[in-house]
Coordinates of C-alpha atoms in Angstrom, one line a residue:
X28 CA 94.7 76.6 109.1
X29 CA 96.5 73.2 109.8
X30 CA 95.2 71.6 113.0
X31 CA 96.0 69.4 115.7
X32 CA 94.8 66.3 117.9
X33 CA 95.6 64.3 120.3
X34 CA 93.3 61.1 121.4
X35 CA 93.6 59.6 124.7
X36 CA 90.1 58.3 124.8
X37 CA 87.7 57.1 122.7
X38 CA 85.6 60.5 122.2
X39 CA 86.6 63.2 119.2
X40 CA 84.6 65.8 117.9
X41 CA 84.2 66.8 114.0
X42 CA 85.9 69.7 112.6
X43 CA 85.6 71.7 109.2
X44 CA 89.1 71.8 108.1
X45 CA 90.1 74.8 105.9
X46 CA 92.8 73.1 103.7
X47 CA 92.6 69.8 102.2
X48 CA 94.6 66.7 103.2
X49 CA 97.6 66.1 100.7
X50 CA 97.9 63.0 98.1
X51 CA 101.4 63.2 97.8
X52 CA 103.6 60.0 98.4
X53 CA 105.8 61.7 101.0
X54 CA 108.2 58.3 102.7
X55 CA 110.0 61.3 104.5
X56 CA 108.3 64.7 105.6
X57 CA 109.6 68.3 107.3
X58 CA 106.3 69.3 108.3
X59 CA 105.6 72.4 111.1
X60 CA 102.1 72.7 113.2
X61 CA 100.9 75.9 112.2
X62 CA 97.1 76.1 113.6
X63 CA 94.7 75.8 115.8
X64 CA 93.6 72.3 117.8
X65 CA 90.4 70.3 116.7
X66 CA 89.8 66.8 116.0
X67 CA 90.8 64.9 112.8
X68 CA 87.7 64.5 110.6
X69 CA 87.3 62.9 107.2
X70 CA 84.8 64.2 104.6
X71 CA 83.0 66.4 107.9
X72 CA 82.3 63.3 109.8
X73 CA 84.1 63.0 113.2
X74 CA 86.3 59.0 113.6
X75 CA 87.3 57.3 116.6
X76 CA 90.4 56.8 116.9
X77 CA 92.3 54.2 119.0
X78 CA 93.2 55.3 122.2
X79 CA 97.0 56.7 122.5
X80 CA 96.9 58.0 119.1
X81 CA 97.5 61.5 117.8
X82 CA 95.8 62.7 114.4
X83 CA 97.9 65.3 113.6
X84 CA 97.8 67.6 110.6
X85 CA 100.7 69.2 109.4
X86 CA 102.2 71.6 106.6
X87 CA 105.5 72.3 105.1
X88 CA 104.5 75.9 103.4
X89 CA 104.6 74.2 99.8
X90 CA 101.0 73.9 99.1
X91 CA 97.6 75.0 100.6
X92 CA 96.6 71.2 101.6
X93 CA 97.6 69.9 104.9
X94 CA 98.6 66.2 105.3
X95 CA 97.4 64.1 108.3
X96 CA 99.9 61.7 109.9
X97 CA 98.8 59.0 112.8
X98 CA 101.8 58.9 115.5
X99 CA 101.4 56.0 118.2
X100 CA 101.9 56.8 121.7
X101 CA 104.7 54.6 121.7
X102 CA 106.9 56.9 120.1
X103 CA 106.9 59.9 121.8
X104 CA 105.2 61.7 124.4
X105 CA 102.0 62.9 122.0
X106 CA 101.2 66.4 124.2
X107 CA 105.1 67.6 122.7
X108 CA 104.1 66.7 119.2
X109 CA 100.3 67.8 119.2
X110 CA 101.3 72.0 120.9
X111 CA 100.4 74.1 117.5
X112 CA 103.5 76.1 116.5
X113 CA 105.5 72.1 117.3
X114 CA 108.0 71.6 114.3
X115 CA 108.1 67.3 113.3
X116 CA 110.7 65.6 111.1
X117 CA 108.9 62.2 110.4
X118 CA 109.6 59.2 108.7
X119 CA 106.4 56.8 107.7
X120 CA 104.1 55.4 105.1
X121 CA 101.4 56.9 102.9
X122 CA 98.3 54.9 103.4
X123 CA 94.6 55.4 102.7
X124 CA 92.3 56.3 105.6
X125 CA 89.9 54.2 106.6
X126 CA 86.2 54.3 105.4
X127 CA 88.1 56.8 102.6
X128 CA 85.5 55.5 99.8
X129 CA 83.3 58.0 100.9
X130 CA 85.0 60.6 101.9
X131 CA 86.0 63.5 99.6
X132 CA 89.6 63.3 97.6
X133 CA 91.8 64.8 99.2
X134 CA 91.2 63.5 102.4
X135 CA 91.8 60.0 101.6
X136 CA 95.2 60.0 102.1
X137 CA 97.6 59.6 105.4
X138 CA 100.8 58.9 106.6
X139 CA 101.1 56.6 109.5
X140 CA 104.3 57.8 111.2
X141 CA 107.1 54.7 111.4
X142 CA 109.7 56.8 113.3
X143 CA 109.8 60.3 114.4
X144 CA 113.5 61.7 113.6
X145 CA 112.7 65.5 115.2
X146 CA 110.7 67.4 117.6
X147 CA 111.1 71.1 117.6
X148 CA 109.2 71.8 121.0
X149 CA 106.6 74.6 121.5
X150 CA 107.5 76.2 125.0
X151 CA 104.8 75.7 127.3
X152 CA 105.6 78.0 129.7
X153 CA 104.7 80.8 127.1
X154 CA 101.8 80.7 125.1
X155 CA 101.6 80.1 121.6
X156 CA 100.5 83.4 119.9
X157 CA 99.2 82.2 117.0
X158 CA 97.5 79.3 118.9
X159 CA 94.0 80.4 117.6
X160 CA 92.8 78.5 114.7
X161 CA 91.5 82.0 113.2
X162 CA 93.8 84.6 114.6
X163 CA 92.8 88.0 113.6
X164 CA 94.5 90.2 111.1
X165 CA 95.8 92.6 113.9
X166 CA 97.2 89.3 115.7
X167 CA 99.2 88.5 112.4
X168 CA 100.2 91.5 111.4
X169 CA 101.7 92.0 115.4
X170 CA 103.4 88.5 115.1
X171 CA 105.2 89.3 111.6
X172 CA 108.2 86.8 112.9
X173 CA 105.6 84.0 113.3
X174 CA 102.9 84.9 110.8
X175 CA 104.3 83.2 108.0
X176 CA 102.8 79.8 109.9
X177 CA 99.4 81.0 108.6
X178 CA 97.5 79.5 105.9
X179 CA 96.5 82.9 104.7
X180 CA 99.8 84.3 105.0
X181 CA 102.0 81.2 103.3
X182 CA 99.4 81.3 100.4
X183 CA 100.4 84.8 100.2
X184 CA 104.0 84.8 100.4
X185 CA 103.9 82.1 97.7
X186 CA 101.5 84.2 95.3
X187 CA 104.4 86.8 95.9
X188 CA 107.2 84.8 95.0
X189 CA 105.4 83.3 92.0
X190 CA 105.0 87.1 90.4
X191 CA 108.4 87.7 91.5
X192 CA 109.6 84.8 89.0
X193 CA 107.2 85.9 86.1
X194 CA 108.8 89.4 86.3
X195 CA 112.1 88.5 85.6
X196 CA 110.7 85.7 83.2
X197 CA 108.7 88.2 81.5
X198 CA 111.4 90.5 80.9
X199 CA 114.2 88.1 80.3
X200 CA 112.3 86.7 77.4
X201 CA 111.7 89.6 75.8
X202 CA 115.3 91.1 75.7
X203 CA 115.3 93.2 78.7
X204 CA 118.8 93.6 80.7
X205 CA 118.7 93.5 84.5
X206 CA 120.2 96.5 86.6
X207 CA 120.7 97.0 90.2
X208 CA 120.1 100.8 90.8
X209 CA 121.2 102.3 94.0
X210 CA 118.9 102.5 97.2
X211 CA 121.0 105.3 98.5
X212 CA 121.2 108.5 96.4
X213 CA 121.7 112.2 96.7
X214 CA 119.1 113.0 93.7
X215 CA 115.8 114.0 94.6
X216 CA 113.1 113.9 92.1
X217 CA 110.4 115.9 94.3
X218 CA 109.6 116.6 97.8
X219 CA 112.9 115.5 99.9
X220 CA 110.3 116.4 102.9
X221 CA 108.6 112.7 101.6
X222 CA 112.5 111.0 101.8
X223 CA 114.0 109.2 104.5
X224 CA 117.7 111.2 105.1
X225 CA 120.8 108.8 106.2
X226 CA 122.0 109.8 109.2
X227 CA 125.7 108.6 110.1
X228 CA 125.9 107.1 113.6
X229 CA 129.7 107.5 115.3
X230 CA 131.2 106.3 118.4
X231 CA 134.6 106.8 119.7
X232 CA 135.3 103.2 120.2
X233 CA 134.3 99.7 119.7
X234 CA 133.7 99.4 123.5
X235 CA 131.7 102.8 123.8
X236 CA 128.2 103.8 123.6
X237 CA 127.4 104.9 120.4
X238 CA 126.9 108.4 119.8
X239 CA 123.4 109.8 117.8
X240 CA 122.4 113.5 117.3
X241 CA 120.1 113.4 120.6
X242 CA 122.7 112.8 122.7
X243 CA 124.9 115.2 121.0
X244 CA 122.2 118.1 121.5
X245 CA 121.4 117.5 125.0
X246 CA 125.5 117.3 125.8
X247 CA 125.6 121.3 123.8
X248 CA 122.4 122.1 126.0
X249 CA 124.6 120.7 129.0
X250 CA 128.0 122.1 128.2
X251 CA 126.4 125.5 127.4
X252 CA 124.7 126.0 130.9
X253 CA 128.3 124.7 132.5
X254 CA 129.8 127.6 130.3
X255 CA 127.2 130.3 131.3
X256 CA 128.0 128.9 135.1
X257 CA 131.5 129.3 135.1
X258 CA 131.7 133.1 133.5
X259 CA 128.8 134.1 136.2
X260 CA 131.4 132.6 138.9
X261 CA 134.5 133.6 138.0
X262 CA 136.0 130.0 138.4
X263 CA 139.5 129.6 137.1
X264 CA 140.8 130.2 133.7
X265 CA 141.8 126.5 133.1
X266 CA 138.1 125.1 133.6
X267 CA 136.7 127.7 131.5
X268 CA 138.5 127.3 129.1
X269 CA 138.1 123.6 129.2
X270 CA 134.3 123.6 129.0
X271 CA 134.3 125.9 125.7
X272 CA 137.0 123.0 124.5
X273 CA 133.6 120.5 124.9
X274 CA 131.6 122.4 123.9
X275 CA 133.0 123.5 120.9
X276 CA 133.3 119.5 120.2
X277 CA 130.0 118.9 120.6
X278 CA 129.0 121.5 118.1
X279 CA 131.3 120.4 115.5
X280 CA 130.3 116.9 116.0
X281 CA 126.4 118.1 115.7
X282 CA 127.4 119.8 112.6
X283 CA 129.2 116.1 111.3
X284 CA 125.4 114.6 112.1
X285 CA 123.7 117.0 110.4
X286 CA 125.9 117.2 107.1
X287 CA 126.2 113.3 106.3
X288 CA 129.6 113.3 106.8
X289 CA 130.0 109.6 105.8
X290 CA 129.2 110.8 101.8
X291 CA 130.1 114.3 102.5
X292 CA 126.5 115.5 101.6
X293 CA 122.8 114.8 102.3
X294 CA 121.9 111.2 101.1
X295 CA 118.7 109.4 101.1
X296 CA 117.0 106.0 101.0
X297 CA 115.8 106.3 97.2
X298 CA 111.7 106.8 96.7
X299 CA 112.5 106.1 92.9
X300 CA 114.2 104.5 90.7
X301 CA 113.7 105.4 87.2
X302 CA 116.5 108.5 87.4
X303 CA 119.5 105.9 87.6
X304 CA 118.1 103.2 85.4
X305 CA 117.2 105.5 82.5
X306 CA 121.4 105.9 82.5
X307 CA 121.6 102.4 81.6
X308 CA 118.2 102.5 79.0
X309 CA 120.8 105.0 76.8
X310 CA 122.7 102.5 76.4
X311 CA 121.5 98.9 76.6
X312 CA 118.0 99.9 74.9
X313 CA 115.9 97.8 77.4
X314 CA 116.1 97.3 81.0
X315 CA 114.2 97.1 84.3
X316 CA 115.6 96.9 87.8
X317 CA 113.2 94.8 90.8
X318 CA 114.6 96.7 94.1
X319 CA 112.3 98.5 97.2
X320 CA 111.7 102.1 97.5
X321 CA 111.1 104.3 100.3
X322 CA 108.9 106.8 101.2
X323 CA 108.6 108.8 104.2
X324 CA 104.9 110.1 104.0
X325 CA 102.5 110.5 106.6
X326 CA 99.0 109.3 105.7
X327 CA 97.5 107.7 108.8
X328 CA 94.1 107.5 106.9
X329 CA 94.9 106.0 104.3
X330 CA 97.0 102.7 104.5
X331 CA 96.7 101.8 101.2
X332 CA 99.4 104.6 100.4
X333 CA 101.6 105.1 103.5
X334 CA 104.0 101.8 102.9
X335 CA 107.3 103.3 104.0
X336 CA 108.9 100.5 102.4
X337 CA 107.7 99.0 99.0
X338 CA 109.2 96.9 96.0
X339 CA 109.0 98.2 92.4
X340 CA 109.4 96.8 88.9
X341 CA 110.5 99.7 86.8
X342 CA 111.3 99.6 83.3
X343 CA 112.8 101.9 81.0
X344 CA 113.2 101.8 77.3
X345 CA 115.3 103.6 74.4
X346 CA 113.5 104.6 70.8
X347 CA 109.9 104.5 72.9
X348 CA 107.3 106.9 72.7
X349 CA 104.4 106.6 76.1
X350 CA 102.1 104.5 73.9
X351 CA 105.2 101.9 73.2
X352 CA 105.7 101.9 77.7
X353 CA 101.5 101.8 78.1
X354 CA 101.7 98.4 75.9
X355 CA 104.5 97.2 77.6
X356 CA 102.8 97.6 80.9
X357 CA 99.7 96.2 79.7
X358 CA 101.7 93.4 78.3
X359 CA 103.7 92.6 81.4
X360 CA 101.0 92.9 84.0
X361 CA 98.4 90.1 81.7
X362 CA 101.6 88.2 81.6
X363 CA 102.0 88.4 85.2
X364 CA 98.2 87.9 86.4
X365 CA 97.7 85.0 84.1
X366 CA 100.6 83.3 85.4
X367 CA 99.9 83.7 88.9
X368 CA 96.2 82.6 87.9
X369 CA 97.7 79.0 86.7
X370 CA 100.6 78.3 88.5
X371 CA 98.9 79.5 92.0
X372 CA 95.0 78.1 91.4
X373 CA 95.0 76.6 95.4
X374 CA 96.7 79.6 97.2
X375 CA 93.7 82.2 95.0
X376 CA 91.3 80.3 95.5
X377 CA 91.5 79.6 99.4
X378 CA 92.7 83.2 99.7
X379 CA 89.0 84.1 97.5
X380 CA 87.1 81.8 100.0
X381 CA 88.5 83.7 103.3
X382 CA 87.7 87.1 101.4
X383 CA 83.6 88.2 101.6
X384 CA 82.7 88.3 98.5
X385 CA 85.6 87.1 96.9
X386 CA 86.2 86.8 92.9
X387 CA 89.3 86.6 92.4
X388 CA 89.9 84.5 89.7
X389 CA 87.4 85.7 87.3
X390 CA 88.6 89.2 88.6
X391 CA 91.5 88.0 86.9
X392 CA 90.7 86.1 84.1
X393 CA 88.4 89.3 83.0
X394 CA 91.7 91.4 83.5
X395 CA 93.5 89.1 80.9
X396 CA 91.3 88.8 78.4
X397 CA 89.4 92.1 77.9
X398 CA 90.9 95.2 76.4
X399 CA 91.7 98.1 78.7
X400 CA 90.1 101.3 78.2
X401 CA 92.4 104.1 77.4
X402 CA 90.9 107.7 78.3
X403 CA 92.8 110.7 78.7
X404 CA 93.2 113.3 82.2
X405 CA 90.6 115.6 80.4
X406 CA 88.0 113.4 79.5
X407 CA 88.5 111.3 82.6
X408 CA 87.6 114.7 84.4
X409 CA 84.5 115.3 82.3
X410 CA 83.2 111.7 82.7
X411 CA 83.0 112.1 86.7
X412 CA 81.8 115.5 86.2
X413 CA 78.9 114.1 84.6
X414 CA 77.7 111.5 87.3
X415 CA 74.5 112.3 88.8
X416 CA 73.7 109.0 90.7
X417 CA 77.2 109.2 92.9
X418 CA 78.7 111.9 95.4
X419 CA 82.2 112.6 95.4
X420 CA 84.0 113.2 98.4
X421 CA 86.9 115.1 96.8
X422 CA 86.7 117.7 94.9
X423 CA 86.6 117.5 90.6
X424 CA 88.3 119.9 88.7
X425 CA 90.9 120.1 86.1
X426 CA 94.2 120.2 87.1
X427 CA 93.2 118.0 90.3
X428 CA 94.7 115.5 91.1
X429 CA 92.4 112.1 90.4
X430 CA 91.1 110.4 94.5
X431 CA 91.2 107.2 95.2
X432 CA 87.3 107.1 94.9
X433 CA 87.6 109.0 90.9
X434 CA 89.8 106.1 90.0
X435 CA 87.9 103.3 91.8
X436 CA 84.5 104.5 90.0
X437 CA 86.1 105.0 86.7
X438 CA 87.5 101.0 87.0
X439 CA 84.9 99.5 89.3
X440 CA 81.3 101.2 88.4
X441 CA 81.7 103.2 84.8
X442 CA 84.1 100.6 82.4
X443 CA 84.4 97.5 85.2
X444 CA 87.9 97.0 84.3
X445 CA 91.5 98.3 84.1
X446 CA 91.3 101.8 82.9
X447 CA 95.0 103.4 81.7
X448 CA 94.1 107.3 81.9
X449 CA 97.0 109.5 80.2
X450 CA 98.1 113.0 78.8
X451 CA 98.2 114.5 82.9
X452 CA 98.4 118.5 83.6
X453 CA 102.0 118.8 83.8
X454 CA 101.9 120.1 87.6
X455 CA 100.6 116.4 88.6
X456 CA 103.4 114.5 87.0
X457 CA 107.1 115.3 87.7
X458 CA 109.6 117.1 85.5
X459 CA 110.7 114.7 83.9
X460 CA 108.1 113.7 81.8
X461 CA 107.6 114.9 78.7
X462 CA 105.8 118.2 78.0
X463 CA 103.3 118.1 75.3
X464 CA 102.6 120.7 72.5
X465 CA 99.7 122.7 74.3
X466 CA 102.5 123.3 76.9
X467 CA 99.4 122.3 79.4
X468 CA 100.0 118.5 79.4
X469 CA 102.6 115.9 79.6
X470 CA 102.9 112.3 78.4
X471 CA 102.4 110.8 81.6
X472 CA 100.1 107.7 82.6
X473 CA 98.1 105.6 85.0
X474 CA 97.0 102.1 84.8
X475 CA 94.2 101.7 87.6
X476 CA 93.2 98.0 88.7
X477 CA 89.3 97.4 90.0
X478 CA 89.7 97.0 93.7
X479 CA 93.0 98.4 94.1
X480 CA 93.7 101.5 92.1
X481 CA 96.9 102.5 90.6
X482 CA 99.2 100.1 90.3
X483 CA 101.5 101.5 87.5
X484 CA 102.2 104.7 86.3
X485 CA 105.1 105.8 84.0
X486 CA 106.0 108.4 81.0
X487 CA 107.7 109.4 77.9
X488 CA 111.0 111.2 79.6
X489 CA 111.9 115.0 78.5
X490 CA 114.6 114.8 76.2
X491 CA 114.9 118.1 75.1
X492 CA 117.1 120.0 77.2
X493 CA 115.6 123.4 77.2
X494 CA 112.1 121.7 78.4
X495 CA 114.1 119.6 80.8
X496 CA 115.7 122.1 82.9
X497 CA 112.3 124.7 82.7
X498 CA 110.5 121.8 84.4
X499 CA 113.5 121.0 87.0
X500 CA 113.2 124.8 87.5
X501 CA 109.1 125.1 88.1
X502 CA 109.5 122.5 90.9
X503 CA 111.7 123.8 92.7
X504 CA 114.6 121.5 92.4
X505 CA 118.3 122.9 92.3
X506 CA 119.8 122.0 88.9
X507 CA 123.2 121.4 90.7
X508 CA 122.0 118.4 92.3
X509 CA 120.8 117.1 88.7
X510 CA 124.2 117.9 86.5
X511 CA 124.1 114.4 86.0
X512 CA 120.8 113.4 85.2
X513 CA 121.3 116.1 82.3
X514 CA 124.6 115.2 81.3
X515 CA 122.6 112.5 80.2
X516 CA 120.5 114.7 77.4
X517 CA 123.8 116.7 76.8
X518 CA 125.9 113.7 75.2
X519 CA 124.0 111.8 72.8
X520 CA 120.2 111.2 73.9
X521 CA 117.6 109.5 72.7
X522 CA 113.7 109.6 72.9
X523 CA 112.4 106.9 75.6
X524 CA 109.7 106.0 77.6
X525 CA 109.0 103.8 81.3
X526 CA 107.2 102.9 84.0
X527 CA 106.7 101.6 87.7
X528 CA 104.6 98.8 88.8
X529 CA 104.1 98.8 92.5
X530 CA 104.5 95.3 93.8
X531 CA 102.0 95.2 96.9
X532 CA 99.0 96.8 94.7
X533 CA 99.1 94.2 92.3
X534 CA 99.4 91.6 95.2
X535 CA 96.6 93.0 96.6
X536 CA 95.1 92.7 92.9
X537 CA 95.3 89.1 92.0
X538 CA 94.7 87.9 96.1
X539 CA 91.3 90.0 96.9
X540 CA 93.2 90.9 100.2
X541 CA 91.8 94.3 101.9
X542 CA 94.5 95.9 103.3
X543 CA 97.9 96.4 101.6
X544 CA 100.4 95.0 104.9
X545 CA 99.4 92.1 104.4
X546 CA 100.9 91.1 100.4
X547 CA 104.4 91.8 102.2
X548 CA 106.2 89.8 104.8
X549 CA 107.3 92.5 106.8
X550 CA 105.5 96.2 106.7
X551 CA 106.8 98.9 107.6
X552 CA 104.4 101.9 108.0
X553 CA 103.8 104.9 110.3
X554 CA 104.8 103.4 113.7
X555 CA 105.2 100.0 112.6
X556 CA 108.6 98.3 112.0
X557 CA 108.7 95.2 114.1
X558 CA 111.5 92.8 113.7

């Protein structure tokens, strides 16, 4: 965390930073207090400073090394720019601190503040909640607005952008088109009861209240009773007939709620995207799409898998059978974990060192280089079926879906790397996946990561129409709803293959980080959707 100090005496105490000062010739810094308050300390030996002098370091979110600056009392009042969470604009000198011979690299730099340009002030009247030099997780996570001022979280967020880059270098390189598929749709491609459903909100005005299917309920709840009233009392015909007037409103309006009228039928945040973009695959041969999916599943337990909100790479391409979309994956995620291994070194390994027991890097490395073991559903079954020195939890039988703690034994204990298991019962995978001759099986896959799980899975898509709508049938999905996704098999199609590579997990994979909201800024699970 970046730290703080001012010295108003001649006593200071020593502190173990956990970044490393900065060597970089900055004449002009934007730097922002993110930490907690200790003394300045060189190589872990504390310095006495001169009276009325603040040793302050500071961090601009580019890097995981802090840089120290000296600022004289003389030019400005040194409690404002010492309060953790304080934002400086500084002008100054780099210099070489004192006694720097023997101190380690990359503290034996400084800048020795000539003129302080900007002072964003913490407000002392409220505390600082991030004023802890190691806040808990729970603290971040409840601070999502502020957490980004964390060393862990900054080294995270630029990990993140860093794979965001190589995914569209990866794929730009290597003749891939770019779509933007919609986040709304109509389609479902399983359980709607897992979707989130749009819900216009009206109002009759700009100036009124706005109206939402609560109120409109409790008004027909209210409007009824006043209508039951008034026939029990024999009140006047006029008021009667004015109360079956609002409530015959309120009804209609409940009905305008409940049927989407804004698109005229049920629409949904999308939980997938590989419907729309294999549209595009038909004709442009190669593309993939980088957009968040939703998800509206309940799974307190487990947080791993109850993101309602997630970001997806998903790729789709034309004349490709499922081995040609498993060796694309494996291509694309080596290409993505070894450039996140060079380009982000620092933010790995100081994310590693805050992790027990991390390895990240040769994690990594051991990802990129090895060859992946391949294994198919079936045999994947038989192998765990076999173990005699482990107890499963979950139940192992064909045509079972594979737990969390098969797939973590299969990657971490039995092979000790990523493990792509394919050719899934064809109840497991959905319809659109291409059934296989024993009328059993589909060409469907998973690439599980050590640590983590699965973090792609994709398929060689039905294309034969007969196949197609059997399998939209067996699921229980009303073809209606899908005359488009087969109009698509009906005018000129063409075998092709994909897959979807969930963001967060592989986050999660090349960081060591434990829990899965914390490899996006702002999560949004059960209960949870601050800011």
């Amino acid at each position: 965390m970046a730290s703080a100090t001012a010295t108003s005496s001649s006593s200071s105490s020593s502190h173990d930073q956990d970044q490393h000062a900065s060597g970089e010739s900055y004449i002009e810094c934007f730097r922002r207090v993110a930490g907690g308050v200790s003394a300045a300390a060189s190589g872990g030996s504390a310095r006495r400073p001169r009276a009325g002098i603040a040793l302050v370091r500071i961090n601009d979110g580019s890097c995981v090394a802090d840089l120290q600056i000296v600022v004289d009392s003389s030019l400005c009042p040194l409690d404002q720019l010492t309060a953790t969470g304080a934002c400086v604009l500084v002008e100054g000198k780099i210099e070489q601190v004192e006694g720097a011979a023997s101190a380690s690299p990359q503290h034996a730099m400084q800048m020795k503040v000539d003129k302080i340009l900007h002072i964003g002030a913490v407000d002392s009247d409220k505390k600082y909640p991030l004023s802890n030099a190691h806040p808990s997780p729970d603290i971040v996570r409840a601070n999502p607005h502020l957490a980004a001022r964390t060393a862990a979280v900054a080294s995270t967020a630029r990990v993140r952008s860093e794979l965001v880059h190589a995914v569209h270098a990866f794929f730009q390189s290597n003749g891939f088109f770019h779509v933007n598929t919609p986040i709304i749709t109509t389609t479902s491609a399983g359980n709607r009861g897992k979707m989130f459903r749009l819900i216009r909100i009206f109002s009759k005005s700009d100036g009124d209240s706005r109206i939402t299917p609560e109120v409109v309920r409790a008004a027909i709840k209210s409007k009824t009773k006043q209508v039951e009233a008034l026939k029990r009392s024999e009140s006047n015909r006029e008021a009667h007939e004015a109360a079956e007037q609002d409530l015959q409103r309120a009804t209609a309006l409940s009905g305008q709620l409940e049927q989407d009228d804004f698109f005229h039928c049920p629409a949904y945040l999308t939980p997938c995207h590989t419907l729309h973009l294999e549209t595009y695959a038909c004709a442009l041969s190669s593309v993939y799409t980088f957009s968040p999916a939703f998800q509206a599943e309940s799974l307190d337990s487990d947080t791993d898998r109850s993101m309602a909100e997630r970001w997806t790479v998903d790729v789709e391409l034309a004349f490709a059978e499922l081995e040609d979309a498993i060796s694309c994956a494996e291509d694309c995620l080596k290409s993505l974990c070894s450039t996140v291994s060079k380009d982000c070194s620092d933010e790995l390994k100081f994310l590693s060192s805050s992790q027990a027991g991390g390895e990240t890097n040769s994690v990594i490395e051991s990802a990129v280089s090895s060859a992946w073991q391949k294994i198919k559903y079936s045999e994947a079954v038989s192998t765990l079926l076999q173990v005699t020195d482990k107890t499963f939890e979950s139940k192992i039988e064909w045509g079972l879906a594979l737990s969390q703690e098969h797939l973590r034994y299969l990657a971490d204990d039995l092979y000790k790397k990523p493990v792509i298991i394919y050719d899934y019962p064809k109840q497991l995978k959905p319809f659109y996946s291409r059934l296989k001759e024993d009328l059993r099986t589909t060409s469907a896959f998973d690439l599980v990561l050590p640590k983590v799980g699965i973090v792609a899975c994709g398929a060689q898509k039905e294309e034969r129409m007969d196949n197609l709508t059997s399998r939209i049938e067996e699921s229980g999905l009303q073809i209606e709803q899908l005359e488009w996704y087969l109009d698509t098999r009906r005018h000129g199609t063409v075998k092709h293959s994909g897959f979807s590579i969930d963001l967060e997990r592989l986050v999660l994979f090349v960081t060591g980080l434990k829990d899965v909201r914390d490899t996006i800024p702002f999560h949004r699970t059960k209960g949870h959707a601050k800011c």
